[in-house]
Amino acid sequence: MEESQIIPDIIERAPPQELQVSYGRLKVHLGNELTPTQVKAKPTVHWNAEHYAFYVLSMTDPDVPSRDDHEWREFSHWMVGNILGDKINNGEVITEYVGAGPLNGTGLHRYVFMVFKQPGKINFTEPHADKNTLDGRPQFSTKEFAERYNLGDPIAGNFFQAKYDDYVPTIHEQLGTDLEKK
C-alpha cells in the first residue's frame, strides 16, 4: 500500500489484514488490474471479524478525475456501516455500490477497500447515496470519516486498479453525469 501511495493518500498506516474481496472468481489482490466490466456488480468481502463487533466498509477512488489531477479525491463508490461481524448484507448502506468508472484517457485508478472496527453501533450523519446519484460521493475523505467517528486505523484493506473500458459510460449515465462529454 505504501508503494502504491495509498499511504498517505487515503490512510496513515497499513492495515494488519488483507481484506478478501472477490468479484465472482476474480480476486482483488493489492493492486492487480481489473476492468470496469469485471467489477460492475457488488463484490463479496470477508475479513477476520469478531462476531459481536460492528464494522464499517468503504470503497473509494482517490484518483478522480485522474491520478495526476485528483480534484475530487476521494470518490466514494461504496460504504456500509454497522456491519455486525462480517455480515455486510445486514449492515446499514450509507453509499450504494457503484463500480469503477475512470474517464477515458486518465490511466489506471486505484479502487481502495478499507474496513474499520467501530467503537459500537453508530448513528451515521452522512447523507445516504443511492446508486443513481453523485450526492456525497466526490471529495469524500476516509481519514476525516475515521476521525469523525473515532474509528482509529483500518483493520483490513485491499485494492485493485482499473482503467476505462466500454462499460464506463453506463456507470456515468447511471450517476446522471456527462463527464465523458467534457
mmCIF file with all atom_site columns, C-alpha atoms in Angstrom:
data_model
loop_
_atom_site.group_PDB
_atom_site.id
_atom_site.type_symbol
_atom_site.label_atom_id
_atom_site.label_alt_id
_atom_site.label_comp_id
_atom_site.label_asym_id
_atom_site.label_entity_id
_atom_site.label_seq_id
_atom_site.pdbx_PDB_ins_code
_atom_site.Cartn_x
_atom_site.Cartn_y
_atom_site.Cartn_z
_atom_site.occupancy
_atom_site.B_iso_or_equiv
_atom_site.pdbx_formal_charge
_atom_site.auth_seq_id
_atom_site.auth_comp_id
_atom_site.auth_asym_id
_atom_site.auth_atom_id
_atom_site.pdbx_PDB_model_num
ATOM 1   C CA . MET A 1 1   ? 0.000   0.000   0.000   1.00 0.00 ? 1   MET A CA 1
ATOM 2   C CA . GLU A 1 2   ? 2.921   2.329   0.570   1.00 0.00 ? 2   GLU A CA 1
ATOM 3   C CA . GLU A 1 3   ? 4.394   1.571   -2.841  1.00 0.00 ? 3   GLU A CA 1
ATOM 4   C CA . SER A 1 4   ? 1.067   2.443   -4.483  1.00 0.00 ? 4   SER A CA 1
ATOM 5   C CA . GLN A 1 5   ? 0.822   5.598   -2.312  1.00 0.00 ? 5   GLN A CA 1
ATOM 6   C CA . ILE A 1 6   ? -2.439  4.575   -0.672  1.00 0.00 ? 6   ILE A CA 1
ATOM 7   C CA . ILE A 1 7   ? -0.403  5.550   2.346   1.00 0.00 ? 7   ILE A CA 1
ATOM 8   C CA . PRO A 1 8   ? -0.579  8.588   2.743   1.00 0.00 ? 8   PRO A CA 1
ATOM 9   C CA . ASP A 1 9   ? -3.214  9.424   0.058   1.00 0.00 ? 9   ASP A CA 1
ATOM 10  C CA . ILE A 1 10  ? -6.023  7.670   1.949   1.00 0.00 ? 10  ILE A CA 1
ATOM 11  C CA . ILE A 1 11  ? -4.728  6.381   5.291   1.00 0.00 ? 11  ILE A CA 1
ATOM 12  C CA . GLU A 1 12  ? -1.685  6.855   7.517   1.00 0.00 ? 12  GLU A CA 1
ATOM 13  C CA . ARG A 1 13  ? -0.852  3.209   8.337   1.00 0.00 ? 13  ARG A CA 1
ATOM 14  C CA . ALA A 1 14  ? -1.312  -0.065  6.510   1.00 0.00 ? 14  ALA A CA 1
ATOM 15  C CA . PRO A 1 15  ? -3.980  -2.332  7.993   1.00 0.00 ? 15  PRO A CA 1
ATOM 16  C CA . PRO A 1 16  ? -2.711  -5.579  9.533   1.00 0.00 ? 16  PRO A CA 1
ATOM 17  C CA . GLN A 1 17  ? -5.087  -7.786  7.468   1.00 0.00 ? 17  GLN A CA 1
ATOM 18  C CA . GLU A 1 18  ? -5.566  -8.193  3.740   1.00 0.00 ? 18  GLU A CA 1
ATOM 19  C CA . LEU A 1 19  ? -9.273  -7.873  3.058   1.00 0.00 ? 19  LEU A CA 1
ATOM 20  C CA . GLN A 1 20  ? -10.673 -10.714 0.943   1.00 0.00 ? 20  GLN A CA 1
ATOM 21  C CA . VAL A 1 21  ? -12.556 -9.169  -1.987  1.00 0.00 ? 21  VAL A CA 1
ATOM 22  C CA . SER A 1 22  ? -13.954 -11.248 -4.860  1.00 0.00 ? 22  SER A CA 1
ATOM 23  C CA . TYR A 1 23  ? -15.893 -10.427 -7.994  1.00 0.00 ? 23  TYR A CA 1
ATOM 24  C CA . GLY A 1 24  ? -17.135 -13.925 -8.747  1.00 0.00 ? 24  GLY A CA 1
ATOM 25  C CA . ARG A 1 25  ? -13.982 -15.929 -9.467  1.00 0.00 ? 25  ARG A CA 1
ATOM 26  C CA . LEU A 1 26  ? -11.816 -12.803 -9.759  1.00 0.00 ? 26  LEU A CA 1
ATOM 27  C CA . LYS A 1 27  ? -9.925  -11.882 -6.616  1.00 0.00 ? 27  LYS A CA 1
ATOM 28  C CA . VAL A 1 28  ? -8.670  -8.433  -5.666  1.00 0.00 ? 28  VAL A CA 1
ATOM 29  C CA . HIS A 1 29  ? -5.030  -8.613  -4.636  1.00 0.00 ? 29  HIS A CA 1
ATOM 30  C CA . LEU A 1 30  ? -3.071  -5.500  -3.664  1.00 0.00 ? 30  LEU A CA 1
ATOM 31  C CA . GLY A 1 31  ? -3.219  -3.569  -6.902  1.00 0.00 ? 31  GLY A CA 1
ATOM 32  C CA . ASN A 1 32  ? -3.987  -6.168  -9.541  1.00 0.00 ? 32  ASN A CA 1
ATOM 33  C CA . GLU A 1 33  ? -5.704  -4.791  -12.625 1.00 0.00 ? 33  GLU A CA 1
ATOM 34  C CA . LEU A 1 34  ? -9.384  -5.492  -13.241 1.00 0.00 ? 34  LEU A CA 1
ATOM 35  C CA . THR A 1 35  ? -11.741 -3.892  -15.749 1.00 0.00 ? 35  THR A CA 1
ATOM 36  C CA . PRO A 1 36  ? -14.855 -1.815  -15.043 1.00 0.00 ? 36  PRO A CA 1
ATOM 37  C CA . THR A 1 37  ? -16.841 -4.536  -16.815 1.00 0.00 ? 37  THR A CA 1
ATOM 38  C CA . GLN A 1 38  ? -15.477 -7.150  -14.377 1.00 0.00 ? 38  GLN A CA 1
ATOM 39  C CA . VAL A 1 39  ? -16.322 -5.078  -11.279 1.00 0.00 ? 39  VAL A CA 1
ATOM 40  C CA . LYS A 1 40  ? -19.771 -3.767  -12.230 1.00 0.00 ? 40  LYS A CA 1
ATOM 41  C CA . ALA A 1 41  ? -21.570 -5.929  -9.630  1.00 0.00 ? 41  ALA A CA 1
ATOM 42  C CA . LYS A 1 42  ? -21.073 -5.669  -5.867  1.00 0.00 ? 42  LYS A CA 1
ATOM 43  C CA . PRO A 1 43  ? -18.270 -7.978  -4.670  1.00 0.00 ? 43  PRO A CA 1
ATOM 44  C CA . THR A 1 44  ? -18.202 -10.405 -1.786  1.00 0.00 ? 44  THR A CA 1
ATOM 45  C CA . VAL A 1 45  ? -15.985 -9.244  1.063   1.00 0.00 ? 45  VAL A CA 1
ATOM 46  C CA . HIS A 1 46  ? -14.652 -11.079 4.121   1.00 0.00 ? 46  HIS A CA 1
ATOM 47  C CA . TRP A 1 47  ? -12.270 -10.348 6.980   1.00 0.00 ? 47  TRP A CA 1
ATOM 48  C CA . ASN A 1 48  ? -11.424 -11.833 10.364  1.00 0.00 ? 48  ASN A CA 1
ATOM 49  C CA . ALA A 1 49  ? -14.308 -10.266 12.249  1.00 0.00 ? 49  ALA A CA 1
ATOM 50  C CA . GLU A 1 50  ? -15.375 -10.571 15.852  1.00 0.00 ? 50  GLU A CA 1
ATOM 51  C CA . HIS A 1 51  ? -18.954 -11.928 15.771  1.00 0.00 ? 51  HIS A CA 1
ATOM 52  C CA . TYR A 1 52  ? -20.413 -9.285  18.096  1.00 0.00 ? 52  TYR A CA 1
ATOM 53  C CA . ALA A 1 53  ? -18.409 -6.249  16.948  1.00 0.00 ? 53  ALA A CA 1
ATOM 54  C CA . PHE A 1 54  ? -19.562 -3.597  14.482  1.00 0.00 ? 54  PHE A CA 1
ATOM 55  C CA . TYR A 1 55  ? -17.576 -2.586  11.405  1.00 0.00 ? 55  TYR A CA 1
ATOM 56  C CA . VAL A 1 56  ? -17.684 -0.112  8.541   1.00 0.00 ? 56  VAL A CA 1
ATOM 57  C CA . LEU A 1 57  ? -16.545 -0.935  4.996   1.00 0.00 ? 57  LEU A CA 1
ATOM 58  C CA . SER A 1 58  ? -15.623 1.712   2.445   1.00 0.00 ? 58  SER A CA 1
ATOM 59  C CA . MET A 1 59  ? -14.521 1.635   -1.187  1.00 0.00 ? 59  MET A CA 1
ATOM 60  C CA . THR A 1 60  ? -13.075 4.804   -2.697  1.00 0.00 ? 60  THR A CA 1
ATOM 61  C CA . ASP A 1 61  ? -11.183 6.027   -5.760  1.00 0.00 ? 61  ASP A CA 1
ATOM 62  C CA . PRO A 1 62  ? -8.529  8.616   -4.818  1.00 0.00 ? 62  PRO A CA 1
ATOM 63  C CA . ASP A 1 63  ? -7.709  9.305   -8.469  1.00 0.00 ? 63  ASP A CA 1
ATOM 64  C CA . VAL A 1 64  ? -10.673 11.342  -9.697  1.00 0.00 ? 64  VAL A CA 1
ATOM 65  C CA . PRO A 1 65  ? -10.567 12.678  -12.318 1.00 0.00 ? 65  PRO A CA 1
ATOM 66  C CA . SER A 1 66  ? -7.011  11.225  -12.704 1.00 0.00 ? 66  SER A CA 1
ATOM 67  C CA . ARG A 1 67  ? -4.000  10.215  -10.644 1.00 0.00 ? 67  ARG A CA 1
ATOM 68  C CA . ASP A 1 68  ? -2.224  13.461  -11.579 1.00 0.00 ? 68  ASP A CA 1
ATOM 69  C CA . ASP A 1 69  ? -5.322  15.644  -11.129 1.00 0.00 ? 69  ASP A CA 1
ATOM 70  C CA . HIS A 1 70  ? -7.190  14.376  -8.088  1.00 0.00 ? 70  HIS A CA 1
ATOM 71  C CA . GLU A 1 71  ? -9.505  17.355  -7.638  1.00 0.00 ? 71  GLU A CA 1
ATOM 72  C CA . TRP A 1 72  ? -12.371 15.107  -6.499  1.00 0.00 ? 72  TRP A CA 1
ATOM 73  C CA . ARG A 1 73  ? -10.247 12.905  -4.206  1.00 0.00 ? 73  ARG A CA 1
ATOM 74  C CA . GLU A 1 74  ? -11.688 10.610  -2.900  1.00 0.00 ? 74  GLU A CA 1
ATOM 75  C CA . PHE A 1 75  ? -14.739 9.413   -4.797  1.00 0.00 ? 75  PHE A CA 1
ATOM 76  C CA . SER A 1 76  ? -16.918 7.147   -2.639  1.00 0.00 ? 76  SER A CA 1
ATOM 77  C CA . HIS A 1 77  ? -18.038 4.028   -4.501  1.00 0.00 ? 77  HIS A CA 1
ATOM 78  C CA . TRP A 1 78  ? -19.488 2.061   -1.587  1.00 0.00 ? 78  TRP A CA 1
ATOM 79  C CA . MET A 1 79  ? -19.943 2.375   2.148   1.00 0.00 ? 79  MET A CA 1
ATOM 80  C CA . VAL A 1 80  ? -21.697 0.111   4.617   1.00 0.00 ? 80  VAL A CA 1
ATOM 81  C CA . GLY A 1 81  ? -21.678 0.748   8.368   1.00 0.00 ? 81  GLY A CA 1
ATOM 82  C CA . ASN A 1 82  ? -22.942 -1.019  11.470  1.00 0.00 ? 82  ASN A CA 1
ATOM 83  C CA . ILE A 1 83  ? -21.940 -4.380  9.998   1.00 0.00 ? 83  ILE A CA 1
ATOM 84  C CA . LEU A 1 84  ? -22.259 -6.998  12.722  1.00 0.00 ? 84  LEU A CA 1
ATOM 85  C CA . GLY A 1 85  ? -19.323 -9.375  12.266  1.00 0.00 ? 85  GLY A CA 1
ATOM 86  C CA . ASP A 1 86  ? -18.677 -9.578  8.531   1.00 0.00 ? 86  ASP A CA 1
ATOM 87  C CA . LYS A 1 87  ? -22.349 -9.844  7.537   1.00 0.00 ? 87  LYS A CA 1
ATOM 88  C CA . ILE A 1 88  ? -22.302 -6.939  5.073   1.00 0.00 ? 88  ILE A CA 1
ATOM 89  C CA . ASN A 1 89  ? -25.822 -7.592  3.790   1.00 0.00 ? 89  ASN A CA 1
ATOM 90  C CA . ASN A 1 90  ? -27.173 -6.871  7.284   1.00 0.00 ? 90  ASN A CA 1
ATOM 91  C CA . GLY A 1 91  ? -25.289 -3.575  7.627   1.00 0.00 ? 91  GLY A CA 1
ATOM 92  C CA . GLU A 1 92  ? -26.527 -0.031  7.045   1.00 0.00 ? 92  GLU A CA 1
ATOM 93  C CA . VAL A 1 93  ? -25.865 1.010   3.444   1.00 0.00 ? 93  VAL A CA 1
ATOM 94  C CA . ILE A 1 94  ? -24.620 4.583   3.506   1.00 0.00 ? 94  ILE A CA 1
ATOM 95  C CA . THR A 1 95  ? -23.478 4.697   -0.120  1.00 0.00 ? 95  THR A CA 1
ATOM 96  C CA . GLU A 1 96  ? -24.825 2.101   -2.560  1.00 0.00 ? 96  GLU A CA 1
ATOM 97  C CA . TYR A 1 97  ? -22.254 0.236   -4.622  1.00 0.00 ? 97  TYR A CA 1
ATOM 98  C CA . VAL A 1 98  ? -21.184 1.737   -7.940  1.00 0.00 ? 98  VAL A CA 1
ATOM 99  C CA . GLY A 1 99  ? -18.414 0.036   -9.907  1.00 0.00 ? 99  GLY A CA 1
ATOM 100 C CA . ALA A 1 100 ? -15.255 1.541   -11.345 1.00 0.00 ? 100 ALA A CA 1
ATOM 101 C CA . GLY A 1 101 ? -15.808 4.417   -13.771 1.00 0.00 ? 101 GLY A CA 1
ATOM 102 C CA . PRO A 1 102 ? -12.499 6.057   -14.735 1.00 0.00 ? 102 PRO A CA 1
ATOM 103 C CA . LEU A 1 103 ? -12.679 8.649   -17.504 1.00 0.00 ? 103 LEU A CA 1
ATOM 104 C CA . ASN A 1 104 ? -11.275 7.730   -20.892 1.00 0.00 ? 104 ASN A CA 1
ATOM 105 C CA . GLY A 1 105 ? -7.603  8.657   -21.170 1.00 0.00 ? 105 GLY A CA 1
ATOM 106 C CA . THR A 1 106 ? -6.990  9.050   -17.417 1.00 0.00 ? 106 THR A CA 1
ATOM 107 C CA . GLY A 1 107 ? -4.987  5.844   -16.976 1.00 0.00 ? 107 GLY A CA 1
ATOM 108 C CA . LEU A 1 108 ? -5.179  3.477   -14.047 1.00 0.00 ? 108 LEU A CA 1
ATOM 109 C CA . HIS A 1 109 ? -7.202  4.428   -10.991 1.00 0.00 ? 109 HIS A CA 1
ATOM 110 C CA . ARG A 1 110 ? -6.816  2.822   -7.567  1.00 0.00 ? 110 ARG A CA 1
ATOM 111 C CA . TYR A 1 111 ? -10.010 1.402   -6.009  1.00 0.00 ? 111 TYR A CA 1
ATOM 112 C CA . VAL A 1 112 ? -9.384  1.015   -2.294  1.00 0.00 ? 112 VAL A CA 1
ATOM 113 C CA . PHE A 1 113 ? -11.362 -1.073  0.204   1.00 0.00 ? 113 PHE A CA 1
ATOM 114 C CA . MET A 1 114 ? -10.958 -0.395  3.931   1.00 0.00 ? 114 MET A CA 1
ATOM 115 C CA . VAL A 1 115 ? -12.620 -1.954  6.971   1.00 0.00 ? 115 VAL A CA 1
ATOM 116 C CA . PHE A 1 116 ? -12.639 -0.183  10.324  1.00 0.00 ? 116 PHE A CA 1
ATOM 117 C CA . LYS A 1 117 ? -13.818 -1.624  13.634  1.00 0.00 ? 117 LYS A CA 1
ATOM 118 C CA . GLN A 1 118 ? -16.444 0.654   15.143  1.00 0.00 ? 118 GLN A CA 1
ATOM 119 C CA . PRO A 1 119 ? -16.383 1.505   18.882  1.00 0.00 ? 119 PRO A CA 1
ATOM 120 C CA . GLY A 1 120 ? -20.045 0.414   18.944  1.00 0.00 ? 120 GLY A CA 1
ATOM 121 C CA . LYS A 1 121 ? -23.183 0.945   16.887  1.00 0.00 ? 121 LYS A CA 1
ATOM 122 C CA . ILE A 1 122 ? -23.065 4.402   15.248  1.00 0.00 ? 122 ILE A CA 1
ATOM 123 C CA . ASN A 1 123 ? -25.736 6.850   14.140  1.00 0.00 ? 123 ASN A CA 1
ATOM 124 C CA . PHE A 1 124 ? -24.094 7.958   10.862  1.00 0.00 ? 124 PHE A CA 1
ATOM 125 C CA . THR A 1 125 ? -24.889 11.515  9.788   1.00 0.00 ? 125 THR A CA 1
ATOM 126 C CA . GLU A 1 126 ? -23.621 11.207  6.195   1.00 0.00 ? 126 GLU A CA 1
ATOM 127 C CA . PRO A 1 127 ? -26.253 11.614  3.501   1.00 0.00 ? 127 PRO A CA 1
ATOM 128 C CA . HIS A 1 128 ? -27.246 8.223   2.158   1.00 0.00 ? 128 HIS A CA 1
ATOM 129 C CA . ALA A 1 129 ? -26.466 7.923   -1.549  1.00 0.00 ? 129 ALA A CA 1
ATOM 130 C CA . ASP A 1 130 ? -28.279 5.525   -3.824  1.00 0.00 ? 130 ASP A CA 1
ATOM 131 C CA . LYS A 1 131 ? -26.723 4.023   -6.940  1.00 0.00 ? 131 LYS A CA 1
ATOM 132 C CA . ASN A 1 132 ? -28.195 6.751   -9.164  1.00 0.00 ? 132 ASN A CA 1
ATOM 133 C CA . THR A 1 133 ? -26.702 9.835   -7.517  1.00 0.00 ? 133 THR A CA 1
ATOM 134 C CA . LEU A 1 134 ? -23.414 11.661  -7.146  1.00 0.00 ? 134 LEU A CA 1
ATOM 135 C CA . ASP A 1 135 ? -24.543 13.158  -3.816  1.00 0.00 ? 135 ASP A CA 1
ATOM 136 C CA . GLY A 1 136 ? -21.944 12.519  -1.116  1.00 0.00 ? 136 GLY A CA 1
ATOM 137 C CA . ARG A 1 137 ? -19.557 10.734  -3.460  1.00 0.00 ? 137 ARG A CA 1
ATOM 138 C CA . PRO A 1 138 ? -16.945 13.279  -4.688  1.00 0.00 ? 138 PRO A CA 1
ATOM 139 C CA . GLN A 1 139 ? -14.388 14.729  -2.259  1.00 0.00 ? 139 GLN A CA 1
ATOM 140 C CA . PHE A 1 140 ? -15.030 12.105  0.397   1.00 0.00 ? 140 PHE A CA 1
ATOM 141 C CA . SER A 1 141 ? -12.181 11.623  2.892   1.00 0.00 ? 141 SER A CA 1
ATOM 142 C CA . THR A 1 142 ? -11.558 8.260   4.518   1.00 0.00 ? 142 THR A CA 1
ATOM 143 C CA . LYS A 1 143 ? -9.226  9.940   7.044   1.00 0.00 ? 143 LYS A CA 1
ATOM 144 C CA . GLU A 1 144 ? -11.821 12.550  8.059   1.00 0.00 ? 144 GLU A CA 1
ATOM 145 C CA . PHE A 1 145 ? -14.584 9.931   8.221   1.00 0.00 ? 145 PHE A CA 1
ATOM 146 C CA . ALA A 1 146 ? -12.454 7.732   10.512  1.00 0.00 ? 146 ALA A CA 1
ATOM 147 C CA . GLU A 1 147 ? -11.643 10.717  12.743  1.00 0.00 ? 147 GLU A CA 1
ATOM 148 C CA . ARG A 1 148 ? -15.279 11.906  12.925  1.00 0.00 ? 148 ARG A CA 1
ATOM 149 C CA . TYR A 1 149 ? -16.442 8.502   14.235  1.00 0.00 ? 149 TYR A CA 1
ATOM 150 C CA . ASN A 1 150 ? -13.348 7.607   16.313  1.00 0.00 ? 150 ASN A CA 1
ATOM 151 C CA . LEU A 1 151 ? -12.598 4.563   14.178  1.00 0.00 ? 151 LEU A CA 1
ATOM 152 C CA . GLY A 1 152 ? -8.812  4.583   14.531  1.00 0.00 ? 152 GLY A CA 1
ATOM 153 C CA . ASP A 1 153 ? -6.753  2.784   11.909  1.00 0.00 ? 153 ASP A CA 1
ATOM 154 C CA . PRO A 1 154 ? -8.301  0.303   9.479   1.00 0.00 ? 154 PRO A CA 1
ATOM 155 C CA . ILE A 1 155 ? -8.119  -3.345  10.471  1.00 0.00 ? 155 ILE A CA 1
ATOM 156 C CA . ALA A 1 156 ? -8.225  -4.688  6.893   1.00 0.00 ? 156 ALA A CA 1
ATOM 157 C CA . GLY A 1 157 ? -7.739  -3.360  3.393   1.00 0.00 ? 157 GLY A CA 1
ATOM 158 C CA . ASN A 1 158 ? -7.125  -4.200  -0.242  1.00 0.00 ? 158 ASN A CA 1
ATOM 159 C CA . PHE A 1 159 ? -7.259  -2.511  -3.636  1.00 0.00 ? 159 PHE A CA 1
ATOM 160 C CA . PHE A 1 160 ? -7.354  -3.073  -7.366  1.00 0.00 ? 160 PHE A CA 1
ATOM 161 C CA . GLN A 1 161 ? -6.620  -0.814  -10.300 1.00 0.00 ? 161 GLN A CA 1
ATOM 162 C CA . ALA A 1 162 ? -8.770  -0.172  -13.357 1.00 0.00 ? 162 ALA A CA 1
ATOM 163 C CA . LYS A 1 163 ? -8.769  1.978   -16.452 1.00 0.00 ? 163 LYS A CA 1
ATOM 164 C CA . TYR A 1 164 ? -11.513 2.964   -18.863 1.00 0.00 ? 164 TYR A CA 1
ATOM 165 C CA . ASP A 1 165 ? -13.385 0.331   -20.850 1.00 0.00 ? 165 ASP A CA 1
ATOM 166 C CA . ASP A 1 166 ? -16.657 0.344   -22.813 1.00 0.00 ? 166 ASP A CA 1
ATOM 167 C CA . TYR A 1 167 ? -18.756 -0.202  -19.673 1.00 0.00 ? 167 TYR A CA 1
ATOM 168 C CA . VAL A 1 168 ? -17.773 3.152   -18.103 1.00 0.00 ? 168 VAL A CA 1
ATOM 169 C CA . PRO A 1 169 ? -20.390 5.268   -19.971 1.00 0.00 ? 169 PRO A CA 1
ATOM 170 C CA . THR A 1 170 ? -23.067 3.047   -18.399 1.00 0.00 ? 170 THR A CA 1
ATOM 171 C CA . ILE A 1 171 ? -21.764 3.946   -14.914 1.00 0.00 ? 171 ILE A CA 1
ATOM 172 C CA . HIS A 1 172 ? -21.706 7.661   -15.735 1.00 0.00 ? 172 HIS A CA 1
ATOM 173 C CA . GLU A 1 173 ? -25.217 7.529   -17.170 1.00 0.00 ? 173 GLU A CA 1
ATOM 174 C CA . GLN A 1 174 ? -26.427 5.702   -14.046 1.00 0.00 ? 174 GLN A CA 1
ATOM 175 C CA . LEU A 1 175 ? -24.973 8.511   -11.895 1.00 0.00 ? 175 LEU A CA 1
ATOM 176 C CA . GLY A 1 176 ? -26.519 11.175  -14.120 1.00 0.00 ? 176 GLY A CA 1
ATOM 177 C CA . THR A 1 177 ? -23.216 12.681  -15.217 1.00 0.00 ? 177 THR A CA 1
ATOM 178 C CA . ASP A 1 178 ? -21.988 13.777  -18.600 1.00 0.00 ? 178 ASP A CA 1
ATOM 179 C CA . LEU A 1 179 ? -18.304 13.604  -17.699 1.00 0.00 ? 179 LEU A CA 1
ATOM 180 C CA . GLU A 1 180 ? -17.451 11.795  -20.922 1.00 0.00 ? 180 GLU A CA 1
ATOM 181 C CA . LYS A 1 181 ? -18.546 14.861  -22.894 1.00 0.00 ? 181 LYS A CA 1
ATOM 182 C CA . LYS A 1 182 ? -16.327 17.305  -21.015 1.00 0.00 ? 182 LYS A CA 1
#
